[in-house]
Amino acid sequence: MFNLILFGPPGSGKGTQSERLVEKYGLIHLSTGGLLREEISNKTPLGIEAKKFMDHGQLVPDEVVIGMVDSYFDQHKGAAGFLFDGFPRTVAQAKALDRLMTLKKTDIALVLALEVSEGELVKRLLNRGKTSGRSDDNNEEVIRKRFAVYMNETSPVADYYKRVKKFKAIQGEGSVGEIYTALRQTIDKAMASHHN
Ligand code: B4P
């Protein structure tokens, strides 16, 4: 299995690039944001609970997200690998993912981190908010809150993976195609030396 994490602040292009990468490499796309939005639109108890956090720019509690990831993983037996998009977002989630990888006798091959300035991120998210119908995108105050949460709770996850030398920063500003090419080059190199 070849498992990848796409990491970066809100609006850095994780969802955009994931769509292309899963197709290119035949990976299963595991987007926790996407799974949560699906629960919300199906009005499940999990979705109703998650919406309260997401509408305020806060993270959904770890145990909810981890449970969701575990069951999604189990629904895709025989997968060539997973692309984790927007997960892990806390150190507790990263540790839970390590436990899952060990249990399944596999590992995280690479963490790709998209780097984008805050000014550009706000612009992208407000722009998406005009058309996406996402209530967390059309209010600048909520967007700023998401950045603060990212700084406090998510950025320590980068240090977690830097320690095990799996972390690669990628310039996330430029055209979607340019960024995709940079991601692919890094993935191809990692795949060539990955044995699992
Ligand atoms: P997510 O769904 O993960 O989304 P995101 O961080 O907002 O955006 P992403 O980086 O995927 O941006 P995109 O490609 O779409 O999270 C939403 C919420 O769910 C979180 O705030 C949290 O509440 C909850 N949640 C999710 N996972 C969780 C977890 N593990 N634990 C707890 N809570 C969790 O790009 C954004 C915009 O930029 C798009 O409009 C796109 O078209 C544009 N764009 C992309 N690339 C561009 C480029 N190169 N140039 C210009 N524009 C670009």
PDB file of C-alpha atoms and ligand atoms in Angstrom:
ATOM      1  CA  MET A   1       0.000   0.000   0.000  1.00  0.00           C
ATOM      2  CA  PHE A   2       1.064   3.564  -0.662  1.00  0.00           C
ATOM      3  CA  ASN A   3      -0.565   6.021   1.756  1.00  0.00           C
ATOM      4  CA  LEU A   4      -0.227   9.776   1.439  1.00  0.00           C
ATOM      5  CA  ILE A   5      -1.289  12.732   3.556  1.00  0.00           C
ATOM      6  CA  LEU A   6      -2.109  16.066   1.920  1.00  0.00           C
ATOM      7  CA  PHE A   7      -1.603  18.704   4.579  1.00  0.00           C
ATOM      8  CA  GLY A   8      -2.100  22.476   4.669  1.00  0.00           C
ATOM      9  CA  PRO A   9      -4.230  25.337   5.996  1.00  0.00           C
ATOM     10  CA  PRO A  10      -7.907  25.812   5.063  1.00  0.00           C
ATOM     11  CA  GLY A  11      -8.179  26.741   1.395  1.00  0.00           C
ATOM     12  CA  SER A  12      -4.638  25.686   0.500  1.00  0.00           C
ATOM     13  CA  GLY A  13      -5.951  23.447  -2.297  1.00  0.00           C
ATOM     14  CA  LYS A  14      -6.010  20.038  -0.594  1.00  0.00           C
ATOM     15  CA  GLY A  15      -9.407  19.111  -2.004  1.00  0.00           C
ATOM     16  CA  THR A  16      -8.568  20.509  -5.447  1.00  0.00           C
ATOM     17  CA  GLN A  17      -5.284  18.593  -5.778  1.00  0.00           C
ATOM     18  CA  SER A  18      -6.626  15.413  -4.144  1.00  0.00           C
ATOM     19  CA  GLU A  19      -9.191  14.952  -6.889  1.00  0.00           C
ATOM     20  CA  ARG A  20      -6.442  14.850  -9.516  1.00  0.00           C
ATOM     21  CA  LEU A  21      -3.988  12.791  -7.486  1.00  0.00           C
ATOM     22  CA  VAL A  22      -6.395   9.968  -6.587  1.00  0.00           C
ATOM     23  CA  GLU A  23      -7.231   9.549 -10.238  1.00  0.00           C
ATOM     24  CA  LYS A  24      -3.592   9.551 -11.333  1.00  0.00           C
ATOM     25  CA  TYR A  25      -2.375   7.077  -8.685  1.00  0.00           C
ATOM     26  CA  GLY A  26      -5.507   4.949  -8.178  1.00  0.00           C
ATOM     27  CA  LEU A  27      -5.772   5.853  -4.495  1.00  0.00           C
ATOM     28  CA  ILE A  28      -8.883   6.042  -2.328  1.00  0.00           C
ATOM     29  CA  HIS A  29      -9.704   9.652  -1.411  1.00  0.00           C
ATOM     30  CA  LEU A  30     -10.398  10.004   2.298  1.00  0.00           C
ATOM     31  CA  SER A  31     -11.465  13.620   2.902  1.00  0.00           C
ATOM     32  CA  THR A  32     -12.704  14.085   6.458  1.00  0.00           C
ATOM     33  CA  GLY A  33     -14.237  17.466   5.484  1.00  0.00           C
ATOM     34  CA  GLY A  34     -16.037  15.768   2.586  1.00  0.00           C
ATOM     35  CA  LEU A  35     -17.288  12.896   4.759  1.00  0.00           C
ATOM     36  CA  LEU A  36     -18.534  15.367   7.392  1.00  0.00           C
ATOM     37  CA  ARG A  37     -20.357  17.469   4.777  1.00  0.00           C
ATOM     38  CA  GLU A  38     -22.013  14.281   3.481  1.00  0.00           C
ATOM     39  CA  GLU A  39     -23.220  13.469   7.011  1.00  0.00           C
ATOM     40  CA  ILE A  40     -24.575  17.037   7.269  1.00  0.00           C
ATOM     41  CA  SER A  41     -26.466  16.842   4.002  1.00  0.00           C
ATOM     42  CA  ASN A  42     -27.950  13.455   5.023  1.00  0.00           C
ATOM     43  CA  LYS A  43     -28.957  15.026   8.371  1.00  0.00           C
ATOM     44  CA  THR A  44     -27.510  12.104  10.360  1.00  0.00           C
ATOM     45  CA  PRO A  45     -26.995  12.535  14.142  1.00  0.00           C
ATOM     46  CA  LEU A  46     -23.213  12.727  13.476  1.00  0.00           C
ATOM     47  CA  GLY A  47     -23.777  15.424  10.846  1.00  0.00           C
ATOM     48  CA  ILE A  48     -26.072  17.501  13.057  1.00  0.00           C
ATOM     49  CA  GLU A  49     -23.456  17.392  15.840  1.00  0.00           C
ATOM     50  CA  ALA A  50     -20.525  18.147  13.487  1.00  0.00           C
ATOM     51  CA  LYS A  51     -22.272  21.144  11.893  1.00  0.00           C
ATOM     52  CA  LYS A  52     -22.268  22.998  15.230  1.00  0.00           C
ATOM     53  CA  PHE A  53     -18.463  22.938  15.248  1.00  0.00           C
ATOM     54  CA  MET A  54     -17.894  23.513  11.540  1.00  0.00           C
ATOM     55  CA  ASP A  55     -20.179  26.572  11.362  1.00  0.00           C
ATOM     56  CA  HIS A  56     -17.986  28.224  13.990  1.00  0.00           C
ATOM     57  CA  GLY A  57     -14.686  27.349  12.341  1.00  0.00           C
ATOM     58  CA  GLN A  58     -13.861  24.813  15.055  1.00  0.00           C
ATOM     59  CA  LEU A  59     -12.583  21.269  14.678  1.00  0.00           C
ATOM     60  CA  VAL A  60     -15.012  18.395  15.097  1.00  0.00           C
ATOM     61  CA  PRO A  61     -14.037  16.344  18.207  1.00  0.00           C
ATOM     62  CA  ASP A  62     -11.224  13.828  17.641  1.00  0.00           C
ATOM     63  CA  GLU A  63     -13.200  10.726  18.634  1.00  0.00           C
ATOM     64  CA  VAL A  64     -15.908  11.492  16.052  1.00  0.00           C
ATOM     65  CA  VAL A  65     -13.405  12.004  13.226  1.00  0.00           C
ATOM     66  CA  ILE A  66     -11.233   9.012  14.174  1.00  0.00           C
ATOM     67  CA  GLY A  67     -14.278   6.692  14.290  1.00  0.00           C
ATOM     68  CA  MET A  68     -15.311   7.913  10.856  1.00  0.00           C
ATOM     69  CA  VAL A  69     -11.814   7.330   9.394  1.00  0.00           C
ATOM     70  CA  ASP A  70     -11.561   3.815  10.858  1.00  0.00           C
ATOM     71  CA  SER A  71     -14.856   2.733   9.362  1.00  0.00           C
ATOM     72  CA  TYR A  72     -14.125   4.328   5.951  1.00  0.00           C
ATOM     73  CA  PHE A  73     -10.792   2.495   5.888  1.00  0.00           C
ATOM     74  CA  ASP A  74     -12.529  -0.810   6.596  1.00  0.00           C
ATOM     75  CA  GLN A  75     -15.058  -0.191   3.833  1.00  0.00           C
ATOM     76  CA  HIS A  76     -12.250  -0.172   1.256  1.00  0.00           C
ATOM     77  CA  LYS A  77     -10.484  -3.477   1.690  1.00  0.00           C
ATOM     78  CA  GLY A  78      -7.970  -4.272  -1.039  1.00  0.00           C
ATOM     79  CA  ALA A  79      -7.249  -0.588  -1.814  1.00  0.00           C
ATOM     80  CA  ALA A  80      -3.875   0.208  -3.444  1.00  0.00           C
ATOM     81  CA  GLY A  81      -3.536   3.055  -0.955  1.00  0.00           C
ATOM     82  CA  PHE A  82      -5.264   6.053   0.579  1.00  0.00           C
ATOM     83  CA  LEU A  83      -4.901   9.775   0.153  1.00  0.00           C
ATOM     84  CA  PHE A  84      -5.766  11.417   3.478  1.00  0.00           C
ATOM     85  CA  ASP A  85      -7.075  14.930   2.784  1.00  0.00           C
ATOM     86  CA  GLY A  86      -7.582  17.197   5.804  1.00  0.00           C
ATOM     87  CA  PHE A  87      -6.707  14.418   8.242  1.00  0.00           C
ATOM     88  CA  PRO A  88      -4.920  14.287  10.673  1.00  0.00           C
ATOM     89  CA  ARG A  89      -5.652  17.796  11.985  1.00  0.00           C
ATOM     90  CA  THR A  90      -4.475  17.250  15.588  1.00  0.00           C
ATOM     91  CA  VAL A  91      -1.587  15.313  17.146  1.00  0.00           C
ATOM     92  CA  ALA A  92      -4.164  12.970  18.750  1.00  0.00           C
ATOM     93  CA  GLN A  93      -5.516  12.211  15.257  1.00  0.00           C
ATOM     94  CA  ALA A  94      -1.961  11.603  13.960  1.00  0.00           C
ATOM     95  CA  LYS A  95      -1.348   9.103  16.768  1.00  0.00           C
ATOM     96  CA  ALA A  96      -4.659   7.363  16.042  1.00  0.00           C
ATOM     97  CA  LEU A  97      -3.665   7.141  12.368  1.00  0.00           C
ATOM     98  CA  ASP A  98      -0.330   5.565  13.346  1.00  0.00           C
ATOM     99  CA  ARG A  99      -2.195   2.955  15.361  1.00  0.00           C
ATOM    100  CA  LEU A 100      -4.501   2.236  12.408  1.00  0.00           C
ATOM    101  CA  MET A 101      -1.514   1.901  10.029  1.00  0.00           C
ATOM    102  CA  THR A 102       0.250  -0.523  12.406  1.00  0.00           C
ATOM    103  CA  LEU A 103      -2.928  -2.565  12.824  1.00  0.00           C
ATOM    104  CA  LYS A 104      -3.266  -2.834   9.026  1.00  0.00           C
ATOM    105  CA  LYS A 105       0.473  -3.623   8.631  1.00  0.00           C
ATOM    106  CA  THR A 106       1.117  -0.563   6.488  1.00  0.00           C
ATOM    107  CA  ASP A 107       2.469   2.973   6.932  1.00  0.00           C
ATOM    108  CA  ILE A 108       2.325   6.614   5.830  1.00  0.00           C
ATOM    109  CA  ALA A 109       4.797   6.959   2.985  1.00  0.00           C
ATOM    110  CA  LEU A 110       4.738  10.735   2.635  1.00  0.00           C
ATOM    111  CA  VAL A 111       3.206  13.952   3.980  1.00  0.00           C
ATOM    112  CA  LEU A 112       2.873  16.715   1.386  1.00  0.00           C
ATOM    113  CA  ALA A 113       2.230  20.175   2.828  1.00  0.00           C
ATOM    114  CA  LEU A 114       0.839  22.971   0.664  1.00  0.00           C
ATOM    115  CA  GLU A 115       2.225  26.366   1.670  1.00  0.00           C
ATOM    116  CA  VAL A 116       0.049  29.416   0.919  1.00  0.00           C
ATOM    117  CA  SER A 117       0.051  32.918   2.447  1.00  0.00           C
ATOM    118  CA  GLU A 118      -2.888  33.951   4.648  1.00  0.00           C
ATOM    119  CA  GLY A 119      -3.939  36.802   2.317  1.00  0.00           C
ATOM    120  CA  GLU A 120      -4.287  34.390  -0.610  1.00  0.00           C
ATOM    121  CA  LEU A 121      -6.164  31.844   1.558  1.00  0.00           C
ATOM    122  CA  VAL A 122      -8.776  34.401   2.672  1.00  0.00           C
ATOM    123  CA  LYS A 123      -9.270  35.475  -0.932  1.00  0.00           C
ATOM    124  CA  ARG A 124      -9.783  31.885  -2.123  1.00  0.00           C
ATOM    125  CA  LEU A 125     -12.190  30.944   0.667  1.00  0.00           C
ATOM    126  CA  LEU A 126     -14.362  34.062   0.359  1.00  0.00           C
ATOM    127  CA  ASN A 127     -14.456  33.437  -3.344  1.00  0.00           C
ATOM    128  CA  ARG A 128     -15.518  29.815  -2.876  1.00  0.00           C
ATOM    129  CA  GLY A 129     -18.124  30.997  -0.323  1.00  0.00           C
ATOM    130  CA  LYS A 130     -19.948  32.899  -3.066  1.00  0.00           C
ATOM    131  CA  THR A 131     -20.868  29.679  -4.857  1.00  0.00           C
ATOM    132  CA  SER A 132     -20.275  26.662  -2.594  1.00  0.00           C
ATOM    133  CA  GLY A 133     -23.110  27.201  -0.147  1.00  0.00           C
ATOM    134  CA  ARG A 134     -20.614  26.309   2.604  1.00  0.00           C
ATOM    135  CA  SER A 135     -21.537  28.302   5.687  1.00  0.00           C
ATOM    136  CA  ASP A 136     -17.915  28.188   6.933  1.00  0.00           C
ATOM    137  CA  ASP A 137     -16.658  30.017   3.817  1.00  0.00           C
ATOM    138  CA  ASN A 138     -18.817  33.105   3.490  1.00  0.00           C
ATOM    139  CA  ASN A 139     -17.920  34.828   6.754  1.00  0.00           C
ATOM    140  CA  GLU A 140     -14.455  36.329   7.177  1.00  0.00           C
ATOM    141  CA  GLU A 141     -14.633  36.036  10.968  1.00  0.00           C
ATOM    142  CA  VAL A 142     -15.209  32.259  10.732  1.00  0.00           C
ATOM    143  CA  ILE A 143     -12.371  31.984   8.198  1.00  0.00           C
ATOM    144  CA  ARG A 144      -9.967  33.813  10.567  1.00  0.00           C
ATOM    145  CA  LYS A 145     -11.085  31.497  13.369  1.00  0.00           C
ATOM    146  CA  ARG A 146     -10.217  28.481  11.188  1.00  0.00           C
ATOM    147  CA  PHE A 147      -6.703  29.888  10.693  1.00  0.00           C
ATOM    148  CA  ALA A 148      -6.272  30.379  14.447  1.00  0.00           C
ATOM    149  CA  VAL A 149      -7.375  26.780  15.044  1.00  0.00           C
ATOM    150  CA  TYR A 150      -4.949  25.658  12.332  1.00  0.00           C
ATOM    151  CA  MET A 151      -2.039  27.489  14.013  1.00  0.00           C
ATOM    152  CA  ASN A 152      -2.831  26.167  17.485  1.00  0.00           C
ATOM    153  CA  GLU A 153      -4.058  22.648  16.872  1.00  0.00           C
ATOM    154  CA  THR A 154      -3.020  21.540  13.391  1.00  0.00           C
ATOM    155  CA  SER A 155       0.455  22.991  12.804  1.00  0.00           C
ATOM    156  CA  PRO A 156       1.981  20.746  15.562  1.00  0.00           C
ATOM    157  CA  VAL A 157       1.049  17.821  13.284  1.00  0.00           C
ATOM    158  CA  ALA A 158       3.705  19.083  10.830  1.00  0.00           C
ATOM    159  CA  ASP A 159       6.402  18.769  13.533  1.00  0.00           C
ATOM    160  CA  TYR A 160       5.147  15.278  14.314  1.00  0.00           C
ATOM    161  CA  TYR A 161       5.894  14.148  10.737  1.00  0.00           C
ATOM    162  CA  LYS A 162       9.074  16.221  10.358  1.00  0.00           C
ATOM    163  CA  ARG A 163      10.561  14.199  13.205  1.00  0.00           C
ATOM    164  CA  VAL A 164      10.110  10.977  11.242  1.00  0.00           C
ATOM    165  CA  LYS A 165      11.406  12.604   8.025  1.00  0.00           C
ATOM    166  CA  LYS A 166       8.221  12.098   6.019  1.00  0.00           C
ATOM    167  CA  PHE A 167       7.369  15.756   5.559  1.00  0.00           C
ATOM    168  CA  LYS A 168       7.764  17.636   2.255  1.00  0.00           C
ATOM    169  CA  ALA A 169       6.696  21.268   1.824  1.00  0.00           C
ATOM    170  CA  ILE A 170       5.305  22.262  -1.582  1.00  0.00           C
ATOM    171  CA  GLN A 171       4.726  25.801  -2.862  1.00  0.00           C
ATOM    172  CA  GLY A 172       0.902  26.038  -2.944  1.00  0.00           C
ATOM    173  CA  GLU A 173       0.646  29.324  -4.868  1.00  0.00           C
ATOM    174  CA  GLY A 174       0.598  29.282  -8.648  1.00  0.00           C
ATOM    175  CA  SER A 175      -1.702  27.598 -11.129  1.00  0.00           C
ATOM    176  CA  VAL A 176      -3.484  24.364 -10.168  1.00  0.00           C
ATOM    177  CA  GLY A 177      -1.501  22.620 -12.930  1.00  0.00           C
ATOM    178  CA  GLU A 178       1.895  23.858 -11.696  1.00  0.00           C
ATOM    179  CA  ILE A 179       1.176  22.732  -8.154  1.00  0.00           C
ATOM    180  CA  TYR A 180      -0.076  19.359  -9.395  1.00  0.00           C
ATOM    181  CA  THR A 181       3.185  18.859 -11.318  1.00  0.00           C
ATOM    182  CA  ALA A 182       5.278  19.654  -8.228  1.00  0.00           C
ATOM    183  CA  LEU A 183       3.230  17.221  -6.128  1.00  0.00           C
ATOM    184  CA  ARG A 184       3.560  14.473  -8.727  1.00  0.00           C
ATOM    185  CA  GLN A 185       7.322  14.828  -8.940  1.00  0.00           C
ATOM    186  CA  THR A 186       7.643  14.400  -5.183  1.00  0.00           C
ATOM    187  CA  ILE A 187       5.232  11.458  -5.100  1.00  0.00           C
ATOM    188  CA  ASP A 188       6.947   9.656  -7.986  1.00  0.00           C
ATOM    189  CA  LYS A 189      10.287   9.924  -6.203  1.00  0.00           C
ATOM    190  CA  ALA A 190       8.828   8.605  -2.937  1.00  0.00           C
ATOM    191  CA  MET A 191       7.050   5.744  -4.727  1.00  0.00           C
ATOM    192  CA  ALA A 192      10.273   4.612  -6.363  1.00  0.00           C
ATOM    193  CA  SER A 193      11.911   4.084  -2.980  1.00  0.00           C
ATOM    194  CA  HIS A 194       8.872   2.854  -1.019  1.00  0.00           C
ATOM    195  CA  HIS A 195       8.577  -0.830  -0.190  1.00  0.00           C
ATOM    196  CA  ASN A 196       5.423  -1.935   1.570  1.00  0.00           C
TER     197      ASN A 196
HETATM  198  P1  B4P B   1     -11.953  20.720   4.703  1.00  0.00           P
HETATM  199  O1  B4P B   1     -13.085  20.159   3.946  1.00  0.00           O
HETATM  200  O2  B4P B   1     -10.776  19.826   4.937  1.00  0.00           O
HETATM  201  O3  B4P B   1     -11.573  21.928   3.785  1.00  0.00           O
HETATM  202  P2  B4P B   1     -10.668  23.187   3.743  1.00  0.00           P
HETATM  203  O4  B4P B   1      -9.567  23.091   4.739  1.00  0.00           O
HETATM  204  O5  B4P B   1     -11.617  24.320   3.858  1.00  0.00           O
HETATM  205  O6  B4P B   1     -10.091  23.349   2.262  1.00  0.00           O
HETATM  206  P3  B4P B   1      -9.080  22.715   1.192  1.00  0.00           P
HETATM  207  O7  B4P B   1      -7.643  22.892   1.522  1.00  0.00           O
HETATM  208  O8  B4P B   1      -9.529  21.318   0.835  1.00  0.00           O
HETATM  209  O9  B4P B   1      -9.340  23.711  -0.019  1.00  0.00           O
HETATM  210  P4  B4P B   1      -9.765  23.548  -1.542  1.00  0.00           P
HETATM  211  O10 B4P B   1      -8.925  22.629  -2.331  1.00  0.00           O
HETATM  212  O11 B4P B   1     -11.227  23.212  -1.576  1.00  0.00           O
HETATM  213  O12 B4P B   1     -12.434  21.245   6.152  1.00  0.00           O
HETATM  214  C1  B4P B   1     -13.650  21.908   6.433  1.00  0.00           C
HETATM  215  C2  B4P B   1     -14.015  21.831   7.926  1.00  0.00           C
HETATM  216  O13 B4P B   1     -14.357  20.467   8.304  1.00  0.00           O
HETATM  217  C3  B4P B   1     -12.936  22.216   8.958  1.00  0.00           C
HETATM  218  O14 B4P B   1     -12.875  23.618   9.191  1.00  0.00           O
HETATM  219  C4  B4P B   1     -13.392  21.419  10.225  1.00  0.00           C
HETATM  220  O15 B4P B   1     -14.416  22.096  10.924  1.00  0.00           O
HETATM  221  C5  B4P B   1     -13.966  20.131   9.653  1.00  0.00           C
HETATM  222  N1  B4P B   1     -12.955  19.038   9.614  1.00  0.00           N
HETATM  223  C6  B4P B   1     -12.446  18.470   8.482  1.00  0.00           C
HETATM  224  N2  B4P B   1     -11.535  17.520   8.786  1.00  0.00           N
HETATM  225  C7  B4P B   1     -11.437  17.488  10.138  1.00  0.00           C
HETATM  226  C8  B4P B   1     -10.631  16.735  11.054  1.00  0.00           C
HETATM  227  N3  B4P B   1      -9.732  15.833  10.627  1.00  0.00           N
HETATM  228  N4  B4P B   1     -10.780  16.969  12.378  1.00  0.00           N
HETATM  229  C9  B4P B   1     -11.689  17.859  12.832  1.00  0.00           C
HETATM  230  N5  B4P B   1     -12.471  18.614  12.022  1.00  0.00           N
HETATM  231  C10 B4P B   1     -12.356  18.439  10.683  1.00  0.00           C
HETATM  232  O16 B4P B   1      -9.504  25.012  -2.100  1.00  0.00           O
HETATM  233  C11 B4P B   1     -10.145  26.164  -1.620  1.00  0.00           C
HETATM  234  C12 B4P B   1     -10.501  27.121  -2.744  1.00  0.00           C
HETATM  235  O17 B4P B   1      -9.315  27.554  -3.424  1.00  0.00           O
HETATM  236  C13 B4P B   1     -11.389  26.491  -3.822  1.00  0.00           C
HETATM  237  O18 B4P B   1     -12.374  27.413  -4.195  1.00  0.00           O
HETATM  238  C14 B4P B   1     -10.433  26.233  -4.988  1.00  0.00           C
HETATM  239  O19 B4P B   1     -11.071  26.296  -6.237  1.00  0.00           O
HETATM  240  C15 B4P B   1      -9.415  27.347  -4.814  1.00  0.00           C
HETATM  241  N6  B4P B   1      -8.081  26.960  -5.283  1.00  0.00           N
HETATM  242  C16 B4P B   1      -7.478  25.747  -5.114  1.00  0.00           C
HETATM  243  N7  B4P B   1      -6.245  25.752  -5.664  1.00  0.00           N
HETATM  244  C17 B4P B   1      -6.040  27.025  -6.162  1.00  0.00           C
HETATM  245  C18 B4P B   1      -4.941  27.666  -6.840  1.00  0.00           C
HETATM  246  N8  B4P B   1      -3.803  27.013  -7.131  1.00  0.00           N
HETATM  247  N9  B4P B   1      -5.084  28.957  -7.183  1.00  0.00           N
HETATM  248  C19 B4P B   1      -6.236  29.633  -6.895  1.00  0.00           C
HETATM  249  N10 B4P B   1      -7.302  29.075  -6.285  1.00  0.00           N
HETATM  250  C20 B4P B   1      -7.210  27.784  -5.904  1.00  0.00           C
END
